[in-house]
Coordinates of C-alpha atoms (C1' of nucleotides) in Angstrom, one line a residue:
Chain A
X1 CA 0.3 0.0 -0.1
X2 CA 3.2 1.9 0.3
X3 CA 6.3 2.0 -2.0
X4 CA 5.5 -1.8 -3.7
X5 CA 3.3 -0.8 -6.4
X6 CA 3.5 -4.2 -8.3
X7 CA 6.6 -5.3 -8.6
X8 CA 6.1 -7.8 -5.4
X9 CA 3.9 -10.9 -6.0
X10 CA 0.5 -10.7 -4.2
X11 CA 0.6 -13.6 -2.1
X12 CA -3.0 -15.1 -1.0
X13 CA -4.1 -17.3 1.4
X14 CA -7.0 -19.9 0.2
X15 CA -9.8 -21.1 3.1
X16 CA -12.0 -23.3 1.7
X17 CA -13.0 -26.5 2.8
X18 CA -14.0 -28.0 -0.7
X19 CA -10.3 -29.3 -1.8
X20 CA -11.7 -29.5 -5.3
X21 CA -12.9 -25.5 -5.0
X22 CA -9.7 -24.7 -3.7
X23 CA -7.5 -26.2 -6.1
X24 CA -10.3 -24.7 -9.4
X25 CA -9.4 -21.5 -7.4
X26 CA -5.5 -22.5 -6.9
X27 CA -5.7 -22.5 -10.9
X28 CA -8.0 -19.5 -11.8
X29 CA -5.4 -17.0 -9.4
X30 CA -2.2 -18.6 -11.3
X31 CA -3.0 -17.7 -14.8
X32 CA -3.2 -13.9 -13.2
X33 CA -0.6 -11.5 -13.5
X34 CA 2.1 -11.3 -10.4
X35 CA -0.3 -13.4 -7.9
X36 CA 0.2 -16.6 -6.0
X37 CA -0.9 -18.7 -3.4
X38 CA 1.3 -18.9 -0.3
X39 CA -1.1 -21.1 1.7
X40 CA -4.3 -23.1 1.8
X41 CA -6.5 -23.6 5.0
X42 CA -9.6 -26.5 5.0
X43 CA -10.9 -25.3 8.3
X44 CA -10.8 -22.8 11.1
X45 CA -8.0 -24.0 12.9
X46 CA -5.5 -24.7 10.0
X47 CA -6.5 -21.1 9.0
X48 CA -5.7 -19.1 11.9
X49 CA -2.4 -21.0 12.0
X50 CA -1.3 -19.7 8.5
X51 CA -2.5 -16.2 9.2
X52 CA 0.2 -15.8 12.0
X53 CA 2.9 -18.8 9.9
X54 CA 2.7 -16.7 6.6
X55 CA 2.7 -12.9 5.9
X56 CA 0.5 -13.1 2.8
X57 CA -1.2 -10.0 1.8
X58 CA -4.7 -11.6 1.2
X59 CA -7.0 -14.2 2.3
X60 CA -9.3 -15.3 -0.4
X61 CA -12.2 -16.6 3.0
X62 CA -15.0 -19.3 2.8
X63 CA -17.7 -18.6 5.1
X64 CA -19.4 -22.0 5.2
X65 CA -16.4 -23.6 6.5
X66 CA -16.9 -25.9 9.6
X67 CA -15.3 -24.3 12.5
X68 CA -15.5 -20.7 11.6
X69 CA -18.3 -19.4 13.2
X70 CA -19.1 -16.6 10.0
X71 CA -18.5 -13.1 10.4
X72 CA -16.9 -12.9 14.0
X73 CA -14.2 -15.0 11.7
X74 CA -13.5 -12.1 10.1
X75 CA -12.9 -9.4 12.8
X76 CA -11.1 -12.5 14.7
X77 CA -8.6 -12.0 11.9
X78 CA -8.4 -8.6 11.4
X79 CA -7.5 -8.2 15.6
X80 CA -5.2 -10.7 15.1
X81 CA -3.3 -9.7 11.3
X82 CA -4.3 -5.9 10.6
X83 CA -2.6 -6.2 7.1
X84 CA -4.0 -8.6 6.1
X85 CA -7.1 -7.9 3.9
X86 CA -9.7 -10.5 3.8
X87 CA -11.9 -11.4 0.6
X88 CA -15.1 -13.1 1.6
X89 CA -16.0 -15.9 -0.9
X90 CA -19.4 -17.3 -0.4
X91 CA -22.5 -18.7 -1.7
X92 CA -24.9 -16.2 1.1
X93 CA -26.4 -13.1 -0.3
X94 CA -28.6 -12.1 2.3
X95 CA -28.0 -8.5 2.9
X96 CA -27.5 -8.9 6.8
X97 CA -24.3 -10.8 6.6
X98 CA -23.1 -8.8 3.3
X99 CA -23.0 -5.7 6.2
X100 CA -22.3 -7.7 8.6
X101 CA -18.6 -9.0 6.9
X102 CA -18.3 -5.6 6.2
X103 CA -18.4 -4.0 9.7
X104 CA -16.7 -6.6 10.7
X105 CA -13.5 -5.4 8.3
X106 CA -14.1 -7.6 5.3
X107 CA -12.2 -5.8 2.4
X108 CA -14.5 -7.6 -0.3
X109 CA -17.4 -9.7 -0.4
X110 CA -17.6 -12.5 -3.9
X111 CA -20.4 -14.5 -4.7
X112 CA -19.9 -18.0 -5.9
X113 CA -22.4 -17.1 -8.5
X114 CA -20.7 -14.0 -9.7
X115 CA -19.3 -13.1 -12.8
X116 CA -15.5 -14.8 -11.9
X117 CA -13.9 -11.8 -13.5
X118 CA -14.6 -10.0 -9.8
X119 CA -12.2 -11.9 -8.3
X120 CA -9.7 -9.8 -10.3
X121 CA -12.0 -6.7 -10.1
X122 CA -12.0 -7.0 -6.0
X123 CA -8.2 -7.4 -5.9
X124 CA -7.6 -4.5 -8.0
X125 CA -10.3 -2.4 -5.7
X126 CA -8.1 -3.5 -2.6
X127 CA -5.1 -3.0 -3.6
X128 CA -6.0 0.3 -4.1
X129 CA -7.1 0.4 -0.8
X130 CA -10.6 -0.1 -1.5
X131 CA -13.7 -2.2 -0.9
X132 CA -15.0 -4.2 -3.5
X133 CA -18.6 -5.9 -3.3
X134 CA -20.0 -8.4 -5.5
X135 CA -22.7 -6.7 -7.9
X136 CA -25.3 -9.0 -6.7
X137 CA -24.8 -7.7 -3.4
X138 CA -24.0 -4.3 -4.1
X139 CA -27.8 -3.3 -3.4
X140 CA -27.1 -4.6 0.1
X141 CA -25.8 -1.4 1.3
X142 CA -27.3 1.2 0.4
X143 CA -24.7 2.6 -1.3
X144 CA -24.0 5.1 0.9
X145 CA -24.5 8.0 -1.4
X146 CA -24.9 6.5 -4.8
X147 CA -27.0 7.9 -7.8
X148 CA -30.4 6.0 -6.9
X149 CA -31.0 2.5 -5.3
X150 CA -32.9 0.0 -7.9
X151 CA -34.7 -2.0 -5.3
X152 CA -35.6 -0.7 -1.5
X153 CA -33.3 -2.6 0.8
X154 CA -35.6 -5.4 2.4
X155 CA -34.6 -5.7 6.3
X156 CA -33.4 -2.4 8.2
X157 CA -31.9 -4.9 10.9
X158 CA -28.7 -3.5 12.5
X159 CA -25.7 -6.0 11.2
X160 CA -26.7 -8.3 14.4
X161 CA -24.1 -8.9 16.4
X162 CA -24.3 -12.1 18.3
X163 CA -22.7 -12.8 21.5
X164 CA -20.7 -16.1 22.1
X165 CA -23.6 -17.7 24.1
X166 CA -25.9 -17.1 21.0
X167 CA -23.6 -18.1 18.3
X168 CA -23.1 -21.1 20.4
X169 CA -27.2 -21.9 21.0
X170 CA -27.8 -21.0 17.0
X171 CA -25.6 -23.6 16.2
X172 CA -27.4 -26.0 18.4
X173 CA -30.4 -24.9 17.1
X174 CA -29.4 -25.2 13.8
X175 CA -28.7 -29.3 14.3
X176 CA -32.7 -30.0 14.7
X177 CA -32.3 -30.0 19.3
X178 CA -34.8 -29.0 21.4
X179 CA -34.4 -26.4 24.0
X180 CA -34.3 -29.7 26.6
X181 CA -31.4 -30.9 25.0
X182 CA -29.6 -28.2 24.4
X183 CA -30.2 -27.1 27.7
X184 CA -28.9 -31.2 28.7
X185 CA -25.5 -30.2 26.9
X186 CA -24.9 -26.5 27.7
X187 CA -25.7 -27.9 31.8
X188 CA -28.3 -24.7 31.5
X189 CA -31.7 -24.4 32.3
X190 CA -34.2 -24.8 29.3
X191 CA -36.1 -21.5 30.1
X192 CA -32.8 -19.9 30.1
X193 CA -32.0 -21.6 26.7
X194 CA -35.8 -20.4 25.5
X195 CA -34.8 -17.0 26.2
X196 CA -31.1 -16.7 24.0
X197 CA -33.7 -18.5 21.1
X198 CA -36.1 -15.5 22.0
X199 CA -33.2 -13.1 21.6
X200 CA -31.6 -14.7 18.6
X201 CA -35.0 -14.8 16.8
X202 CA -36.0 -11.0 17.6
X203 CA -32.2 -10.2 16.5
X204 CA -32.7 -11.9 13.3
X205 CA -36.4 -11.3 12.3
X206 CA -36.8 -14.8 12.4
X207 CA -40.3 -16.8 13.7
X208 CA -39.6 -20.2 14.2
X209 CA -36.7 -23.3 15.6
X210 CA -36.8 -24.3 11.5
X211 CA -36.4 -20.8 10.0
X212 CA -33.1 -20.1 12.5
X213 CA -32.3 -23.8 10.9
X214 CA -32.0 -22.5 7.4
X215 CA -30.4 -19.3 8.7
X216 CA -28.1 -21.4 10.2
X217 CA -27.5 -23.8 7.5
X218 CA -27.0 -20.7 4.8
X219 CA -24.7 -19.3 6.9
X220 CA -22.4 -22.2 6.6
X221 CA -23.1 -23.9 10.5
X222 CA -22.5 -27.6 10.5
X223 CA -25.7 -29.4 10.4
X224 CA -25.2 -33.0 11.5
Chain D
X1 CA -16.7 -48.2 -24.1
X2 CA -16.2 -49.7 -27.9
X3 CA -13.9 -49.3 -30.3
X4 CA -13.0 -45.3 -28.8
X5 CA -10.7 -46.3 -26.9
X6 CA -8.8 -42.8 -25.9
X7 CA -8.9 -41.4 -29.7
X8 CA -11.9 -39.4 -29.2
X9 CA -11.6 -36.4 -26.0
X10 CA -14.1 -37.3 -23.5
X11 CA -16.9 -34.4 -23.5
X12 CA -18.2 -33.0 -20.1
X13 CA -21.0 -30.7 -19.7
X14 CA -20.6 -28.3 -15.9
X15 CA -23.7 -28.2 -13.9
X16 CA -23.3 -25.6 -11.2
X17 CA -25.1 -23.2 -10.0
X18 CA -21.9 -20.6 -8.7
X19 CA -19.7 -19.3 -12.0
X20 CA -16.7 -19.5 -10.0
X21 CA -16.7 -22.8 -9.5
X22 CA -17.3 -23.7 -12.2
X23 CA -14.8 -21.5 -14.0
X24 CA -12.0 -23.5 -11.8
X25 CA -13.4 -26.8 -12.7
X26 CA -13.1 -26.0 -16.0
X27 CA -9.5 -24.6 -15.7
X28 CA -8.8 -28.6 -13.9
X29 CA -10.3 -30.4 -16.5
X30 CA -8.8 -28.8 -19.0
X31 CA -5.1 -29.9 -17.5
X32 CA -6.4 -33.2 -18.3
X33 CA -5.1 -35.5 -21.5
X34 CA -7.9 -35.4 -23.7
X35 CA -11.2 -34.0 -21.9
X36 CA -13.1 -30.9 -22.9
X37 CA -16.0 -28.9 -21.4
X38 CA -18.8 -28.7 -24.3
X39 CA -21.2 -26.8 -22.6
X40 CA -22.2 -25.2 -18.7
X41 CA -25.4 -24.4 -16.9
X42 CA -26.2 -23.0 -13.9
X43 CA -29.7 -24.4 -13.3
X44 CA -32.0 -27.2 -14.0
X45 CA -33.5 -25.4 -16.9
X46 CA -30.3 -24.7 -19.1
X47 CA -29.1 -27.9 -18.1
X48 CA -31.5 -29.5 -19.5
X49 CA -31.4 -27.6 -22.9
X50 CA -27.9 -28.1 -23.1
X51 CA -28.0 -32.4 -22.3
X52 CA -30.5 -32.6 -25.1
X53 CA -28.9 -30.2 -27.5
X54 CA -25.4 -31.2 -27.2
X55 CA -23.6 -35.0 -27.2
X56 CA -21.6 -35.1 -24.2
X57 CA -20.0 -38.0 -22.7
X58 CA -20.1 -36.8 -19.6
X59 CA -22.4 -34.9 -16.9
X60 CA -20.6 -33.0 -14.0
X61 CA -23.4 -32.1 -11.7
X62 CA -23.8 -30.4 -8.8
X63 CA -26.8 -31.7 -6.5
X64 CA -27.1 -28.4 -4.7
X65 CA -28.2 -26.5 -8.0
X66 CA -31.6 -24.2 -7.4
X67 CA -34.5 -26.0 -9.5
X68 CA -32.9 -29.3 -9.4
X69 CA -35.1 -31.4 -7.1
X70 CA -31.8 -33.2 -5.9
X71 CA -31.8 -37.1 -6.9
X72 CA -34.9 -36.9 -8.8
X73 CA -33.1 -35.1 -11.6
X74 CA -30.5 -37.6 -12.1
X75 CA -32.6 -40.8 -12.8
X76 CA -35.0 -37.7 -15.0
X77 CA -31.4 -37.2 -17.2
X78 CA -30.9 -40.9 -17.1
X79 CA -34.0 -41.2 -19.0
X80 CA -33.9 -38.7 -21.5
X81 CA -30.4 -39.6 -22.8
X82 CA -29.2 -42.7 -21.7
X83 CA -25.7 -41.8 -23.4
X84 CA -24.7 -39.8 -21.1
X85 CA -22.8 -40.9 -17.5
X86 CA -23.0 -38.7 -14.5
X87 CA -20.7 -37.7 -11.7
X88 CA -22.1 -36.3 -9.1
X89 CA -20.4 -33.7 -7.3
X90 CA -21.7 -32.3 -3.9
X91 CA -20.4 -31.2 -0.6
X92 CA -23.5 -33.8 0.5
X93 CA -22.0 -36.9 2.1
X94 CA -25.2 -38.6 3.7
X95 CA -25.2 -42.2 3.0
X96 CA -29.0 -41.7 2.3
X97 CA -27.7 -39.3 -0.4
X98 CA -25.5 -41.7 -1.9
X99 CA -27.4 -44.6 -2.0
X100 CA -29.7 -42.8 -3.7
X101 CA -28.2 -41.0 -6.0
X102 CA -26.4 -44.4 -7.2
X103 CA -29.7 -46.2 -8.1
X104 CA -31.5 -43.2 -9.7
X105 CA -28.3 -44.1 -12.1
X106 CA -25.3 -41.9 -11.2
X107 CA -22.2 -43.4 -12.2
X108 CA -20.3 -41.3 -9.8
X109 CA -20.2 -39.6 -6.8
X110 CA -17.7 -37.1 -5.8
X111 CA -17.8 -34.7 -2.7
X112 CA -16.3 -31.2 -2.9
X113 CA -14.5 -31.5 0.4
X114 CA -12.6 -34.6 -1.7
X115 CA -9.2 -35.5 -2.9
X116 CA -9.2 -33.2 -6.5
X117 CA -7.1 -36.3 -7.9
X118 CA -10.7 -38.2 -7.0
X119 CA -12.0 -36.7 -10.6
X120 CA -9.4 -38.4 -12.2
X121 CA -9.7 -41.5 -11.3
X122 CA -13.5 -41.3 -11.5
X123 CA -12.9 -40.2 -15.2
X124 CA -11.0 -43.1 -15.6
X125 CA -13.2 -45.7 -14.2
X126 CA -16.2 -44.3 -16.1
X127 CA -14.9 -44.6 -19.1
X128 CA -13.9 -48.2 -18.3
X129 CA -17.5 -48.5 -17.0
X130 CA -17.7 -48.8 -14.1
X131 CA -18.9 -46.3 -11.2
X132 CA -16.1 -44.3 -8.7
X133 CA -17.6 -43.1 -5.5
X134 CA -15.2 -40.8 -3.2
X135 CA -13.5 -41.9 -0.7
X136 CA -14.9 -40.6 1.9
X137 CA -18.5 -41.8 1.0
X138 CA -18.0 -45.1 0.1
X139 CA -18.5 -46.9 3.1
X140 CA -22.1 -45.6 2.9
X141 CA -22.9 -48.3 0.2
X142 CA -22.0 -51.5 2.2
X143 CA -19.3 -52.3 -0.4
X144 CA -21.2 -55.0 -1.4
X145 CA -18.7 -57.6 -1.3
X146 CA -16.1 -55.7 0.0
X147 CA -12.9 -56.9 2.5
X148 CA -14.9 -55.3 5.6
X149 CA -16.2 -52.1 6.2
X150 CA -14.5 -50.1 8.8
X151 CA -17.5 -48.3 9.7
X152 CA -20.8 -49.9 10.7
X153 CA -23.9 -48.3 8.5
X154 CA -25.6 -46.2 10.7
X155 CA -28.9 -45.9 9.0
X156 CA -30.3 -48.7 7.3
X157 CA -33.3 -46.9 5.1
X158 CA -34.2 -47.9 1.8
X159 CA -33.0 -45.1 -0.4
X160 CA -36.1 -43.8 0.5
X161 CA -38.4 -42.4 -2.9
X162 CA -40.7 -39.5 -2.2
X163 CA -43.3 -39.2 -3.5
X164 CA -44.2 -36.1 -5.6
X165 CA -46.2 -34.3 -3.0
X166 CA -44.1 -35.1 -0.6
X167 CA -41.2 -33.4 -2.7
X168 CA -43.0 -30.2 -2.2
X169 CA -44.4 -30.0 0.7
X170 CA -40.7 -31.0 2.1
X171 CA -39.3 -27.7 0.3
X172 CA -42.7 -25.4 1.6
X173 CA -41.5 -27.4 5.8
X174 CA -38.0 -26.3 4.9
X175 CA -38.6 -22.7 3.6
X176 CA -40.0 -22.8 7.7
X177 CA -43.9 -22.4 6.9
X178 CA -46.3 -24.0 9.6
X179 CA -47.9 -26.6 8.2
X180 CA -51.3 -24.1 8.2
X181 CA -49.5 -22.0 6.3
X182 CA -48.9 -24.9 3.7
X183 CA -52.1 -25.8 3.7
X184 CA -52.9 -22.5 2.9
X185 CA -50.8 -22.2 0.6
X186 CA -51.4 -25.8 -1.5
X187 CA -55.2 -25.2 -0.8
X188 CA -55.6 -28.4 1.3
X189 CA -56.3 -29.0 5.0
X190 CA -53.7 -28.3 7.5
X191 CA -54.4 -31.6 9.1
X192 CA -53.4 -33.3 5.7
X193 CA -50.1 -31.6 5.5
X194 CA -49.3 -32.9 8.9
X195 CA -49.8 -36.2 7.8
X196 CA -47.7 -35.8 5.2
X197 CA -44.9 -34.3 6.9
X198 CA -45.0 -37.5 9.7
X199 CA -44.9 -39.5 6.2
X200 CA -41.8 -37.7 5.2
X201 CA -40.3 -37.8 8.8
X202 CA -40.9 -41.4 8.9
X203 CA -38.9 -42.0 5.8
X204 CA -36.6 -40.2 6.3
X205 CA -35.9 -40.7 10.1
X206 CA -35.8 -37.1 11.4
X207 CA -38.3 -35.7 14.0
X208 CA -38.9 -32.0 13.9
X209 CA -39.5 -29.6 11.4
X210 CA -36.1 -28.1 12.2
X211 CA -34.4 -31.4 11.5
X212 CA -36.4 -31.3 7.9
X213 CA -34.8 -27.8 7.2
X214 CA -31.9 -29.2 7.6
X215 CA -32.0 -32.2 5.5
X216 CA -34.2 -30.0 3.1
X217 CA -30.8 -27.3 3.0
X218 CA -28.4 -29.6 2.3
X219 CA -29.8 -31.4 -0.1
X220 CA -30.1 -28.2 -2.1
X221 CA -33.8 -27.3 -1.8
X222 CA -34.5 -23.1 -2.0
X223 CA -34.9 -21.7 1.7
X224 CA -36.0 -18.3 1.2
Chain C
dG1 C1' -61.9 -56.5 -10.5
dT2 C1' -59.1 -56.2 -7.1
dC3 C1' -54.6 -54.5 -4.6
dG4 C1' -51.6 -51.1 -3.4
dA5 C1' -50.1 -46.4 -2.8
dT6 C1' -51.1 -42.0 -2.9
dA7 C1' -53.5 -37.8 -1.2
dT8 C1' -57.1 -36.5 1.1
dA9 C1' -58.8 -35.7 6.2
dC10 C1' -60.1 -35.9 11.3
dG11 C1' -59.4 -36.7 16.5
dC12 C1' -56.3 -37.1 20.8
dC13 C1' -52.8 -35.8 23.7
dA14 C1' -48.5 -34.9 26.0
dC15 C1' -44.9 -31.5 24.9
dA16 C1' -42.5 -27.9 22.6
dT17 C1' -42.4 -23.3 20.9
dG18 C1' -43.1 -18.0 20.1
dC19 C1' -44.3 -14.1 22.7
dC20 C1' -45.0 -11.9 26.8
dG21 C1' -43.2 -10.1 31.2
dT22 C1' -39.7 -10.0 35.5
dA23 C1' -35.7 -10.7 38.1
dT24 C1' -30.8 -11.5 39.3
dG25 C1' -25.8 -11.9 39.4
dT26 C1' -21.7 -11.4 36.2
dT27 C1' -18.9 -8.9 33.4
dT28 C1' -17.5 -5.8 30.1
dT29 C1' -17.1 -0.7 28.8
dC30 C1' -16.6 3.7 29.6
Chain S
dG1 C1' -17.3 3.3 40.4
dA2 C1' -21.7 3.6 37.3
dA3 C1' -23.9 1.9 33.4
dA4 C1' -24.7 -1.1 30.0
dA5 C1' -24.5 -5.3 28.1
dC6 C1' -24.6 -10.5 29.1
dA7 C1' -26.3 -14.8 31.1
dT8 C1' -29.1 -16.4 33.7
dA9 C1' -33.5 -18.0 35.1
dC10 C1' -39.2 -18.2 35.7
dG11 C1' -44.0 -18.1 35.0
dG12 C1' -48.6 -17.4 32.0
dC13 C1' -50.8 -18.7 27.3
dA14 C1' -52.0 -19.6 22.7
dT15 C1' -50.6 -21.9 19.7
dG16 C1' -47.4 -25.8 16.8
dT17 C1' -45.7 -30.1 17.0
dG18 C1' -45.4 -35.2 16.8
dG19 C1' -46.5 -39.7 17.2
dC20 C1' -50.8 -42.3 17.3
dG21 C1' -55.3 -44.4 15.3
dT22 C1' -58.0 -44.9 12.0
dA23 C1' -61.5 -43.5 7.1
dT24 C1' -62.5 -42.4 2.7
dA25 C1' -61.4 -41.6 -2.5
dT26 C1' -58.4 -41.7 -6.7
dC27 C1' -55.8 -43.7 -9.8
dG28 C1' -52.5 -46.9 -11.8
dA29 C1' -51.0 -51.4 -12.1
dC30 C1' -51.5 -56.2 -12.0

DNA sequence: GTCGATATACGCCACATGCCGTATGTTTTC
DNA sequence: GAAAACATACGGCATGTGGCGTATATCGAC
């Protein structure tokens, strides 16, 4: 971001739990000028190791990885290694998630069903110190000042920061457990679990365990 | 399978709703000898068009595509174009799904988190007229005769053929709708919906709407 | 024409859930 | 050290759900 315009190659960490997808992305990146993949990770633990061990410039992060509780992970990494820019790569196009990712410190947000060229555009934008949102989700953030959004933003919820406990309980609800089962597993009262769940539904604007489950699955939490 | 050992290149159709993933797979395949991708499809409709229009040898099918009601689609395509061999590519490793896919006529079953080399191995096996299952799911089918399975197969359910109505209701349950809402939408009694749901849970060995939802989402049904 | 599968519909019961309120102790933040 | 956020816990009430049984109409297969 200072004097190294485009001499030194940009280094990447690839984080995606699908080896086949990683392989494909590596191929894609290797066809670009001055780019190289220096590390890969298939789960959150491996990723944490790699981000501290390597000195990569960019992290291409699949939000659907096991052991990666989504958004929270972004802020964790930003705190740990501030110089590492994060590009989120996911199938999730919910406005809620996009906003949360950006506010957590992601520099880019790409969707898996987007135009492959967007990867290059995102890298370029971020190298210049900017941020990049995939065209498919750009409407989600309201454009801040732009000419005029074509679609109204559906739900105006704040980025919905979940507490640690809430995330924990969301993950268990997502596995189809009842309040009682969750309570047993956590060693607390079923009534407390219910309260947490109520708070979750309030924050996320959902209205049933099934919707919570769907939300969690789409968010990439493990479901079995 | 007859005289064309390896002169004519093998032609592929890629079906995956994620353009980025398709791009990566295309790269991967292009690095192999005598392989070429002749068509791509991002949804079920486009795919149906391509399978009839082109005369490809192999279909690499992501089971998570929108508009593709999973397994059912495999038998549909097999009926339509019997010469086209199907390799399923999915993140779903449920024994139930694996067995169902194979019985529906899939020649291969690869998982997205599997070893990328498996793609080559699968193609080779299928070219010889065999079938190929990813190592991560091979246990699911019981090996039929094999030396000895390392893990017992957890649930012994038959491949679970769902009726049209049941699939319809599964999709709606998966969106978090209550029995009443589903009944209104279909113009039938809520009690009937409940019965269908009970039958579904019986067939799939699930025990709550949340589990049904998780199942449907993993299966690739739309959830919003 | 009968049999089986499917779709339809109802009732009962125990239990879980969603929504409301209140309360207390702990931890984090300012 | 005060204020805010969080985790804990309880109660009531209307509704939904899961598991059970029963019953009828339709339709395609044999």
